[in-house]
Amino acid sequence: MGKDFAGKVALITGGSRGIGKAIALELASGGADVALCARTEGAAELVAAEIAALGAKALPCQADVADASQAQAAVTATLEAFGRIDILVNNAGITRDNLLMRMKEEDWDAVLATNLKGAFNCCKAVARPMIKARSGRIINVTSVVGISGNAGQSNYAASKAGLIGLTKSLAKEFASRNITVNAVAPGLVPDTGMTADLADQVVEQMQAQIPLGRTGTVQEIAHAVTFLASERAAYITGQVLVVDGGMTM
């Protein structure tokens, strides 16, 4: 990859672990300075130290993206620290899995608030500086369950399907300003939102449906995100790149 992202600034939500951490490290390896947004105070400090060790600058931000004012504050802090935002990765996500008949209203609301409204809040906050710069990359981390659905995850699947609609709509709104908006839909990746609360038996059944015969890695998701964030993807917008070993084809 070299230093494809030298001089670029990325803001990553849910950047303290899992897929978000992998994306942050890959972008930093490519020369980007990175702002890491995490809901838990201090959660992003260790990743920030790893980024600094790579020779890039890092800004850990504590923010709950479901709150518009906190999302805006994270964007403002990033602009104050680095002067620009070239790449936004909406990766923050939570699960509150249950069958519909047992799902509490607050569990529906919490998942939609973080996974979908959180992305809306962050997109809105970066829109003005990106439009002013007439340049930008927005990548939303959705999920294959937003395409195919999953029993026991109606809230999570609905939030991820909503992200796809948001992606396509914003791609049309921002295209004239040279801002691309795309989504990456991970398949079965251990220790991430899609699998966090699923029973081992369910995960085994899902893995049996993967033609490549294995689960994915956070690094493989990060590769897809960084490709869409790069200049090599300048003519790609409004797309959903599915990275699932063939599970949903």
PDB file of N, CA, C and O in Angstrom, residues 76-138:
ATOM      1  N   THR A  76     -15.614  18.270  15.427  1.00  0.00           N
ATOM      2  CA  THR A  76     -14.980  19.562  15.717  1.00  0.00           C
ATOM      3  C   THR A  76     -13.585  19.363  16.293  1.00  0.00           C
ATOM      4  O   THR A  76     -12.624  20.043  15.895  1.00  0.00           O
ATOM      5  N   ALA A  77     -13.442  18.412  17.224  1.00  0.00           N
ATOM      6  CA  ALA A  77     -12.131  18.138  17.825  1.00  0.00           C
ATOM      7  C   ALA A  77     -11.137  17.654  16.773  1.00  0.00           C
ATOM      8  O   ALA A  77      -9.954  18.028  16.797  1.00  0.00           O
ATOM      9  N   THR A  78     -11.614  16.826  15.844  1.00  0.00           N
ATOM     10  CA  THR A  78     -10.744  16.320  14.775  1.00  0.00           C
ATOM     11  C   THR A  78     -10.280  17.458  13.874  1.00  0.00           C
ATOM     12  O   THR A  78      -9.093  17.550  13.519  1.00  0.00           O
ATOM     13  N   LEU A  79     -11.203  18.346  13.522  1.00  0.00           N
ATOM     14  CA  LEU A  79     -10.856  19.492  12.675  1.00  0.00           C
ATOM     15  C   LEU A  79      -9.877  20.421  13.384  1.00  0.00           C
ATOM     16  O   LEU A  79      -8.948  20.953  12.765  1.00  0.00           O
ATOM     17  N   GLU A  80     -10.073  20.602  14.688  1.00  0.00           N
ATOM     18  CA  GLU A  80      -9.163  21.467  15.447  1.00  0.00           C
ATOM     19  C   GLU A  80      -7.772  20.852  15.548  1.00  0.00           C
ATOM     20  O   GLU A  80      -6.763  21.560  15.500  1.00  0.00           O
ATOM     21  N   ALA A  81      -7.714  19.533  15.662  1.00  0.00           N
ATOM     22  CA  ALA A  81      -6.420  18.856  15.810  1.00  0.00           C
ATOM     23  C   ALA A  81      -5.667  18.739  14.487  1.00  0.00           C
ATOM     24  O   ALA A  81      -4.439  18.907  14.446  1.00  0.00           O
ATOM     25  N   PHE A  82      -6.393  18.452  13.409  1.00  0.00           N
ATOM     26  CA  PHE A  82      -5.743  18.115  12.138  1.00  0.00           C
ATOM     27  C   PHE A  82      -6.064  19.064  10.988  1.00  0.00           C
ATOM     28  O   PHE A  82      -5.432  18.987   9.936  1.00  0.00           O
ATOM     29  N   GLY A  83      -7.098  19.892  11.147  1.00  0.00           N
ATOM     30  CA  GLY A  83      -7.412  20.889  10.122  1.00  0.00           C
ATOM     31  C   GLY A  83      -8.288  20.403   8.985  1.00  0.00           C
ATOM     32  O   GLY A  83      -8.712  21.199   8.150  1.00  0.00           O
ATOM     33  N   ARG A  84      -8.597  19.121   8.951  1.00  0.00           N
ATOM     34  CA  ARG A  84      -9.385  18.574   7.849  1.00  0.00           C
ATOM     35  C   ARG A  84      -9.894  17.192   8.220  1.00  0.00           C
ATOM     36  O   ARG A  84      -9.393  16.555   9.141  1.00  0.00           O
ATOM     37  N   ILE A  85     -10.887  16.711   7.475  1.00  0.00           N
ATOM     38  CA  ILE A  85     -11.326  15.315   7.559  1.00  0.00           C
ATOM     39  C   ILE A  85     -11.539  14.834   6.127  1.00  0.00           C
ATOM     40  O   ILE A  85     -12.403  15.342   5.412  1.00  0.00           O
ATOM     41  N   ASP A  86     -10.722  13.885   5.707  1.00  0.00           N
ATOM     42  CA  ASP A  86     -10.814  13.356   4.350  1.00  0.00           C
ATOM     43  C   ASP A  86     -11.648  12.087   4.284  1.00  0.00           C
ATOM     44  O   ASP A  86     -12.271  11.803   3.258  1.00  0.00           O
ATOM     45  N   ILE A  87     -11.618  11.319   5.375  1.00  0.00           N
ATOM     46  CA  ILE A  87     -12.251   9.996   5.393  1.00  0.00           C
ATOM     47  C   ILE A  87     -13.071   9.856   6.670  1.00  0.00           C
ATOM     48  O   ILE A  87     -12.568  10.108   7.760  1.00  0.00           O
ATOM     49  N   LEU A  88     -14.333   9.465   6.509  1.00  0.00           N
ATOM     50  CA  LEU A  88     -15.166   9.115   7.652  1.00  0.00           C
ATOM     51  C   LEU A  88     -15.550   7.642   7.523  1.00  0.00           C
ATOM     52  O   LEU A  88     -16.084   7.227   6.492  1.00  0.00           O
ATOM     53  N   VAL A  89     -15.275   6.863   8.561  1.00  0.00           N
ATOM     54  CA  VAL A  89     -15.700   5.471   8.594  1.00  0.00           C
ATOM     55  C   VAL A  89     -16.696   5.309   9.730  1.00  0.00           C
ATOM     56  O   VAL A  89     -16.339   5.430  10.908  1.00  0.00           O
ATOM     57  N   ASN A  90     -17.954   5.065   9.371  1.00  0.00           N
ATOM     58  CA  ASN A  90     -18.996   4.832  10.370  1.00  0.00           C
ATOM     59  C   ASN A  90     -19.031   3.343  10.700  1.00  0.00           C
ATOM     60  O   ASN A  90     -19.644   2.547   9.995  1.00  0.00           O
ATOM     61  N   ASN A  91     -18.344   2.998  11.786  1.00  0.00           N
ATOM     62  CA  ASN A  91     -18.197   1.599  12.169  1.00  0.00           C
ATOM     63  C   ASN A  91     -18.870   1.282  13.505  1.00  0.00           C
ATOM     64  O   ASN A  91     -19.085   0.111  13.818  1.00  0.00           O
ATOM     65  N   ALA A  92     -19.209   2.301  14.285  1.00  0.00           N
ATOM     66  CA  ALA A  92     -19.790   2.061  15.608  1.00  0.00           C
ATOM     67  C   ALA A  92     -21.073   1.250  15.484  1.00  0.00           C
ATOM     68  O   ALA A  92     -21.945   1.544  14.665  1.00  0.00           O
ATOM     69  N   GLY A  93     -21.163   0.210  16.297  1.00  0.00           N
ATOM     70  CA  GLY A  93     -22.362  -0.627  16.248  1.00  0.00           C
ATOM     71  C   GLY A  93     -22.512  -1.434  17.516  1.00  0.00           C
ATOM     72  O   GLY A  93     -21.527  -1.803  18.158  1.00  0.00           O
ATOM     73  N   ILE A  94     -23.762  -1.704  17.885  1.00  0.00           N
ATOM     74  CA  ILE A  94     -24.058  -2.535  19.045  1.00  0.00           C
ATOM     75  C   ILE A  94     -25.104  -3.576  18.657  1.00  0.00           C
ATOM     76  O   ILE A  94     -25.779  -3.449  17.634  1.00  0.00           O
ATOM     77  N   THR A  95     -25.209  -4.614  19.466  1.00  0.00           N
ATOM     78  CA  THR A  95     -26.269  -5.611  19.284  1.00  0.00           C
ATOM     79  C   THR A  95     -27.076  -5.723  20.574  1.00  0.00           C
ATOM     80  O   THR A  95     -26.546  -5.516  21.672  1.00  0.00           O
ATOM     81  N   ARG A  96     -28.347  -6.023  20.408  1.00  0.00           N
ATOM     82  CA  ARG A  96     -29.246  -6.351  21.527  1.00  0.00           C
ATOM     83  C   ARG A  96     -30.167  -7.454  21.011  1.00  0.00           C
ATOM     84  O   ARG A  96     -31.351  -7.238  20.766  1.00  0.00           O
ATOM     85  N   ASP A  97     -29.587  -8.637  20.789  1.00  0.00           N
ATOM     86  CA  ASP A  97     -30.272  -9.706  20.065  1.00  0.00           C
ATOM     87  C   ASP A  97     -31.410 -10.332  20.878  1.00  0.00           C
ATOM     88  O   ASP A  97     -31.273 -10.568  22.082  1.00  0.00           O
ATOM     89  N   ASN A  98     -32.489 -10.621  20.169  1.00  0.00           N
ATOM     90  CA  ASN A  98     -33.597 -11.380  20.748  1.00  0.00           C
ATOM     91  C   ASN A  98     -34.625 -11.633  19.657  1.00  0.00           C
ATOM     92  O   ASN A  98     -34.669 -10.924  18.647  1.00  0.00           O
ATOM     93  N   LEU A  99     -35.446 -12.647  19.856  1.00  0.00           N
ATOM     94  CA  LEU A  99     -36.575 -12.849  18.958  1.00  0.00           C
ATOM     95  C   LEU A  99     -37.559 -11.695  19.123  1.00  0.00           C
ATOM     96  O   LEU A  99     -37.670 -11.109  20.209  1.00  0.00           O
ATOM     97  N   LEU A 100     -38.253 -11.362  18.059  1.00  0.00           N
ATOM     98  CA  LEU A 100     -39.136 -10.192  18.070  1.00  0.00           C
ATOM     99  C   LEU A 100     -40.126 -10.217  19.233  1.00  0.00           C
ATOM    100  O   LEU A 100     -40.341  -9.195  19.894  1.00  0.00           O
ATOM    101  N   MET A 101     -40.705 -11.386  19.503  1.00  0.00           N
ATOM    102  CA  MET A 101     -41.719 -11.487  20.558  1.00  0.00           C
ATOM    103  C   MET A 101     -41.144 -11.171  21.944  1.00  0.00           C
ATOM    104  O   MET A 101     -41.883 -10.819  22.863  1.00  0.00           O
ATOM    105  N   ARG A 102     -39.829 -11.312  22.081  1.00  0.00           N
ATOM    106  CA  ARG A 102     -39.190 -11.068  23.373  1.00  0.00           C
ATOM    107  C   ARG A 102     -38.403  -9.767  23.399  1.00  0.00           C
ATOM    108  O   ARG A 102     -37.855  -9.401  24.440  1.00  0.00           O
ATOM    109  N   MET A 103     -38.300  -9.091  22.269  1.00  0.00           N
ATOM    110  CA  MET A 103     -37.454  -7.901  22.179  1.00  0.00           C
ATOM    111  C   MET A 103     -38.119  -6.710  22.865  1.00  0.00           C
ATOM    112  O   MET A 103     -39.275  -6.389  22.598  1.00  0.00           O
ATOM    113  N   LYS A 104     -37.355  -6.072  23.733  1.00  0.00           N
ATOM    114  CA  LYS A 104     -37.852  -4.886  24.423  1.00  0.00           C
ATOM    115  C   LYS A 104     -37.729  -3.668  23.511  1.00  0.00           C
ATOM    116  O   LYS A 104     -36.802  -3.569  22.706  1.00  0.00           O
ATOM    117  N   GLU A 105     -38.654  -2.748  23.681  1.00  0.00           N
ATOM    118  CA  GLU A 105     -38.629  -1.542  22.857  1.00  0.00           C
ATOM    119  C   GLU A 105     -37.305  -0.793  23.007  1.00  0.00           C
ATOM    120  O   GLU A 105     -36.751  -0.277  22.027  1.00  0.00           O
ATOM    121  N   GLU A 106     -36.783  -0.771  24.238  1.00  0.00           N
ATOM    122  CA  GLU A 106     -35.527  -0.039  24.445  1.00  0.00           C
ATOM    123  C   GLU A 106     -34.355  -0.713  23.733  1.00  0.00           C
ATOM    124  O   GLU A 106     -33.386  -0.036  23.347  1.00  0.00           O
ATOM    125  N   ASP A 107     -34.434  -2.037  23.520  1.00  0.00           N
ATOM    126  CA  ASP A 107     -33.375  -2.719  22.785  1.00  0.00           C
ATOM    127  C   ASP A 107     -33.452  -2.415  21.284  1.00  0.00           C
ATOM    128  O   ASP A 107     -32.426  -2.321  20.605  1.00  0.00           O
ATOM    129  N   TRP A 108     -34.662  -2.288  20.783  1.00  0.00           N
ATOM    130  CA  TRP A 108     -34.832  -1.829  19.389  1.00  0.00           C
ATOM    131  C   TRP A 108     -34.280  -0.419  19.235  1.00  0.00           C
ATOM    132  O   TRP A 108     -33.474  -0.135  18.345  1.00  0.00           O
ATOM    133  N   ASP A 109     -34.701   0.473  20.139  1.00  0.00           N
ATOM    134  CA  ASP A 109     -34.313   1.880  20.033  1.00  0.00           C
ATOM    135  C   ASP A 109     -32.807   2.073  20.163  1.00  0.00           C
ATOM    136  O   ASP A 109     -32.203   2.871  19.428  1.00  0.00           O
ATOM    137  N   ALA A 110     -32.173   1.348  21.091  1.00  0.00           N
ATOM    138  CA  ALA A 110     -30.742   1.512  21.325  1.00  0.00           C
ATOM    139  C   ALA A 110     -29.924   1.126  20.093  1.00  0.00           C
ATOM    140  O   ALA A 110     -28.973   1.824  19.713  1.00  0.00           O
ATOM    141  N   VAL A 111     -30.294   0.004  19.466  1.00  0.00           N
ATOM    142  CA  VAL A 111     -29.547  -0.467  18.294  1.00  0.00           C
ATOM    143  C   VAL A 111     -29.730   0.485  17.111  1.00  0.00           C
ATOM    144  O   VAL A 111     -28.762   0.838  16.427  1.00  0.00           O
ATOM    145  N   LEU A 112     -30.949   0.926  16.871  1.00  0.00           N
ATOM    146  CA  LEU A 112     -31.181   1.870  15.772  1.00  0.00           C
ATOM    147  C   LEU A 112     -30.488   3.201  16.034  1.00  0.00           C
ATOM    148  O   LEU A 112     -29.965   3.839  15.113  1.00  0.00           O
ATOM    149  N   ALA A 113     -30.464   3.625  17.303  1.00  0.00           N
ATOM    150  CA  ALA A 113     -29.862   4.916  17.651  1.00  0.00           C
ATOM    151  C   ALA A 113     -28.359   4.924  17.389  1.00  0.00           C
ATOM    152  O   ALA A 113     -27.824   5.880  16.813  1.00  0.00           O
ATOM    153  N   THR A 114     -27.680   3.863  17.792  1.00  0.00           N
ATOM    154  CA  THR A 114     -26.228   3.816  17.592  1.00  0.00           C
ATOM    155  C   THR A 114     -25.874   3.486  16.150  1.00  0.00           C
ATOM    156  O   THR A 114     -25.096   4.194  15.507  1.00  0.00           O
ATOM    157  N   ASN A 115     -26.448   2.407  15.631  1.00  0.00           N
ATOM    158  CA  ASN A 115     -25.998   1.875  14.345  1.00  0.00           C
ATOM    159  C   ASN A 115     -26.428   2.715  13.156  1.00  0.00           C
ATOM    160  O   ASN A 115     -25.684   2.851  12.182  1.00  0.00           O
ATOM    161  N   LEU A 116     -27.628   3.269  13.206  1.00  0.00           N
ATOM    162  CA  LEU A 116     -28.150   4.025  12.062  1.00  0.00           C
ATOM    163  C   LEU A 116     -28.147   5.526  12.309  1.00  0.00           C
ATOM    164  O   LEU A 116     -27.568   6.284  11.534  1.00  0.00           O
ATOM    165  N   LYS A 117     -28.764   5.960  13.411  1.00  0.00           N
ATOM    166  CA  LYS A 117     -28.761   7.397  13.690  1.00  0.00           C
ATOM    167  C   LYS A 117     -27.354   7.911  13.943  1.00  0.00           C
ATOM    168  O   LYS A 117     -27.010   9.031  13.565  1.00  0.00           O
ATOM    169  N   GLY A 118     -26.515   7.067  14.557  1.00  0.00           N
ATOM    170  CA  GLY A 118     -25.124   7.464  14.787  1.00  0.00           C
ATOM    171  C   GLY A 118     -24.403   7.786  13.490  1.00  0.00           C
ATOM    172  O   GLY A 118     -23.657   8.768  13.403  1.00  0.00           O
ATOM    173  N   ALA A 119     -24.618   6.968  12.474  1.00  0.00           N
ATOM    174  CA  ALA A 119     -24.004   7.228  11.167  1.00  0.00           C
ATOM    175  C   ALA A 119     -24.565   8.508  10.550  1.00  0.00           C
ATOM    176  O   ALA A 119     -23.817   9.307   9.971  1.00  0.00           O
ATOM    177  N   PHE A 120     -25.886   8.702  10.670  1.00  0.00           N
ATOM    178  CA  PHE A 120     -26.509   9.939  10.194  1.00  0.00           C
ATOM    179  C   PHE A 120     -25.877  11.153  10.866  1.00  0.00           C
ATOM    180  O   PHE A 120     -25.521  12.138  10.210  1.00  0.00           O
ATOM    181  N   ASN A 121     -25.733  11.077  12.196  1.00  0.00           N
ATOM    182  CA  ASN A 121     -25.164  12.207  12.937  1.00  0.00           C
ATOM    183  C   ASN A 121     -23.753  12.537  12.468  1.00  0.00           C
ATOM    184  O   ASN A 121     -23.408  13.714  12.288  1.00  0.00           O
ATOM    185  N   CYS A 122     -22.937  11.514  12.264  1.00  0.00           N
ATOM    186  CA  CYS A 122     -21.555  11.743  11.850  1.00  0.00           C
ATOM    187  C   CYS A 122     -21.472  12.245  10.407  1.00  0.00           C
ATOM    188  O   CYS A 122     -20.674  13.135  10.093  1.00  0.00           O
ATOM    189  N   CYS A 123     -22.291  11.669   9.531  1.00  0.00           N
ATOM    190  CA  CYS A 123     -22.313  12.142   8.137  1.00  0.00           C
ATOM    191  C   CYS A 123     -22.713  13.613   8.075  1.00  0.00           C
ATOM    192  O   CYS A 123     -22.118  14.406   7.330  1.00  0.00           O
ATOM    193  N   LYS A 124     -23.712  13.974   8.846  1.00  0.00           N
ATOM    194  CA  LYS A 124     -24.170  15.366   8.841  1.00  0.00           C
ATOM    195  C   LYS A 124     -23.080  16.297   9.354  1.00  0.00           C
ATOM    196  O   LYS A 124     -22.876  17.394   8.829  1.00  0.00           O
ATOM    197  N   ALA A 125     -22.358  15.832  10.381  1.00  0.00           N
ATOM    198  CA  ALA A 125     -21.317  16.670  10.970  1.00  0.00           C
ATOM    199  C   ALA A 125     -20.128  16.886  10.030  1.00  0.00           C
ATOM    200  O   ALA A 125     -19.518  17.962  10.043  1.00  0.00           O
ATOM    201  N   VAL A 126     -19.778  15.875   9.220  1.00  0.00           N
ATOM    202  CA  VAL A 126     -18.639  16.037   8.306  1.00  0.00           C
ATOM    203  C   VAL A 126     -19.041  16.623   6.962  1.00  0.00           C
ATOM    204  O   VAL A 126     -18.170  16.993   6.165  1.00  0.00           O
ATOM    205  N   ALA A 127     -20.331  16.697   6.690  1.00  0.00           N
ATOM    206  CA  ALA A 127     -20.779  17.129   5.359  1.00  0.00           C
ATOM    207  C   ALA A 127     -20.238  18.509   4.991  1.00  0.00           C
ATOM    208  O   ALA A 127     -19.697  18.697   3.898  1.00  0.00           O
ATOM    209  N   ARG A 128     -20.376  19.467   5.906  1.00  0.00           N
ATOM    210  CA  ARG A 128     -19.974  20.836   5.561  1.00  0.00           C
ATOM    211  C   ARG A 128     -18.476  20.946   5.258  1.00  0.00           C
ATOM    212  O   ARG A 128     -18.102  21.513   4.217  1.00  0.00           O
ATOM    213  N   PRO A 129     -17.579  20.428   6.129  1.00  0.00           N
ATOM    214  CA  PRO A 129     -16.154  20.537   5.781  1.00  0.00           C
ATOM    215  C   PRO A 129     -15.767  19.761   4.521  1.00  0.00           C
ATOM    216  O   PRO A 129     -14.909  20.216   3.754  1.00  0.00           O
ATOM    217  N   MET A 130     -16.404  18.605   4.281  1.00  0.00           N
ATOM    218  CA  MET A 130     -16.089  17.864   3.059  1.00  0.00           C
ATOM    219  C   MET A 130     -16.591  18.586   1.810  1.00  0.00           C
ATOM    220  O   MET A 130     -15.897  18.642   0.792  1.00  0.00           O
ATOM    221  N   ILE A 131     -17.795  19.146   1.899  1.00  0.00           N
ATOM    222  CA  ILE A 131     -18.336  19.888   0.763  1.00  0.00           C
ATOM    223  C   ILE A 131     -17.474  21.117   0.468  1.00  0.00           C
ATOM    224  O   ILE A 131     -17.191  21.432  -0.691  1.00  0.00           O
ATOM    225  N   LYS A 132     -17.031  21.787   1.536  1.00  0.00           N
ATOM    226  CA  LYS A 132     -16.165  22.953   1.360  1.00  0.00           C
ATOM    227  C   LYS A 132     -14.858  22.565   0.690  1.00  0.00           C
ATOM    228  O   LYS A 132     -14.335  23.284  -0.172  1.00  0.00           O
ATOM    229  N   ALA A 133     -14.324  21.393   1.052  1.00  0.00           N
ATOM    230  CA  ALA A 133     -13.072  20.909   0.462  1.00  0.00           C
ATOM    231  C   ALA A 133     -13.281  20.313  -0.924  1.00  0.00           C
ATOM    232  O   ALA A 133     -12.311  20.039  -1.635  1.00  0.00           O
ATOM    233  N   ARG A 134     -14.551  20.064  -1.284  1.00  0.00           N
ATOM    234  CA  ARG A 134     -14.906  19.407  -2.540  1.00  0.00           C
ATOM    235  C   ARG A 134     -14.170  18.072  -2.690  1.00  0.00           C
ATOM    236  O   ARG A 134     -13.693  17.709  -3.772  1.00  0.00           O
ATOM    237  N   SER A 135     -14.118  17.345  -1.576  1.00  0.00           N
ATOM    238  CA  SER A 135     -13.434  16.055  -1.578  1.00  0.00           C
ATOM    239  C   SER A 135     -13.802  15.300  -0.317  1.00  0.00           C
ATOM    240  O   SER A 135     -13.989  15.889   0.743  1.00  0.00           O
ATOM    241  N   GLY A 136     -13.909  13.978  -0.421  1.00  0.00           N
ATOM    242  CA  GLY A 136     -14.162  13.190   0.772  1.00  0.00           C
ATOM    243  C   GLY A 136     -14.509  11.750   0.454  1.00  0.00           C
ATOM    244  O   GLY A 136     -14.930  11.411  -0.661  1.00  0.00           O
ATOM    245  N   ARG A 137     -14.317  10.907   1.443  1.00  0.00           N
ATOM    246  CA  ARG A 137     -14.685   9.497   1.367  1.00  0.00           C
ATOM    247  C   ARG A 137     -15.472   9.152   2.629  1.00  0.00           C
ATOM    248  O   ARG A 137     -14.984   9.358   3.745  1.00  0.00           O
ATOM    249  N   ILE A 138     -16.658   8.628   2.448  1.00  0.00           N
ATOM    250  CA  ILE A 138     -17.452   8.127   3.564  1.00  0.00           C
ATOM    251  C   ILE A 138     -17.693   6.640   3.336  1.00  0.00           C
ATOM    252  O   ILE A 138     -18.173   6.251   2.271  1.00  0.00           O
TER     253      ILE A 138
END
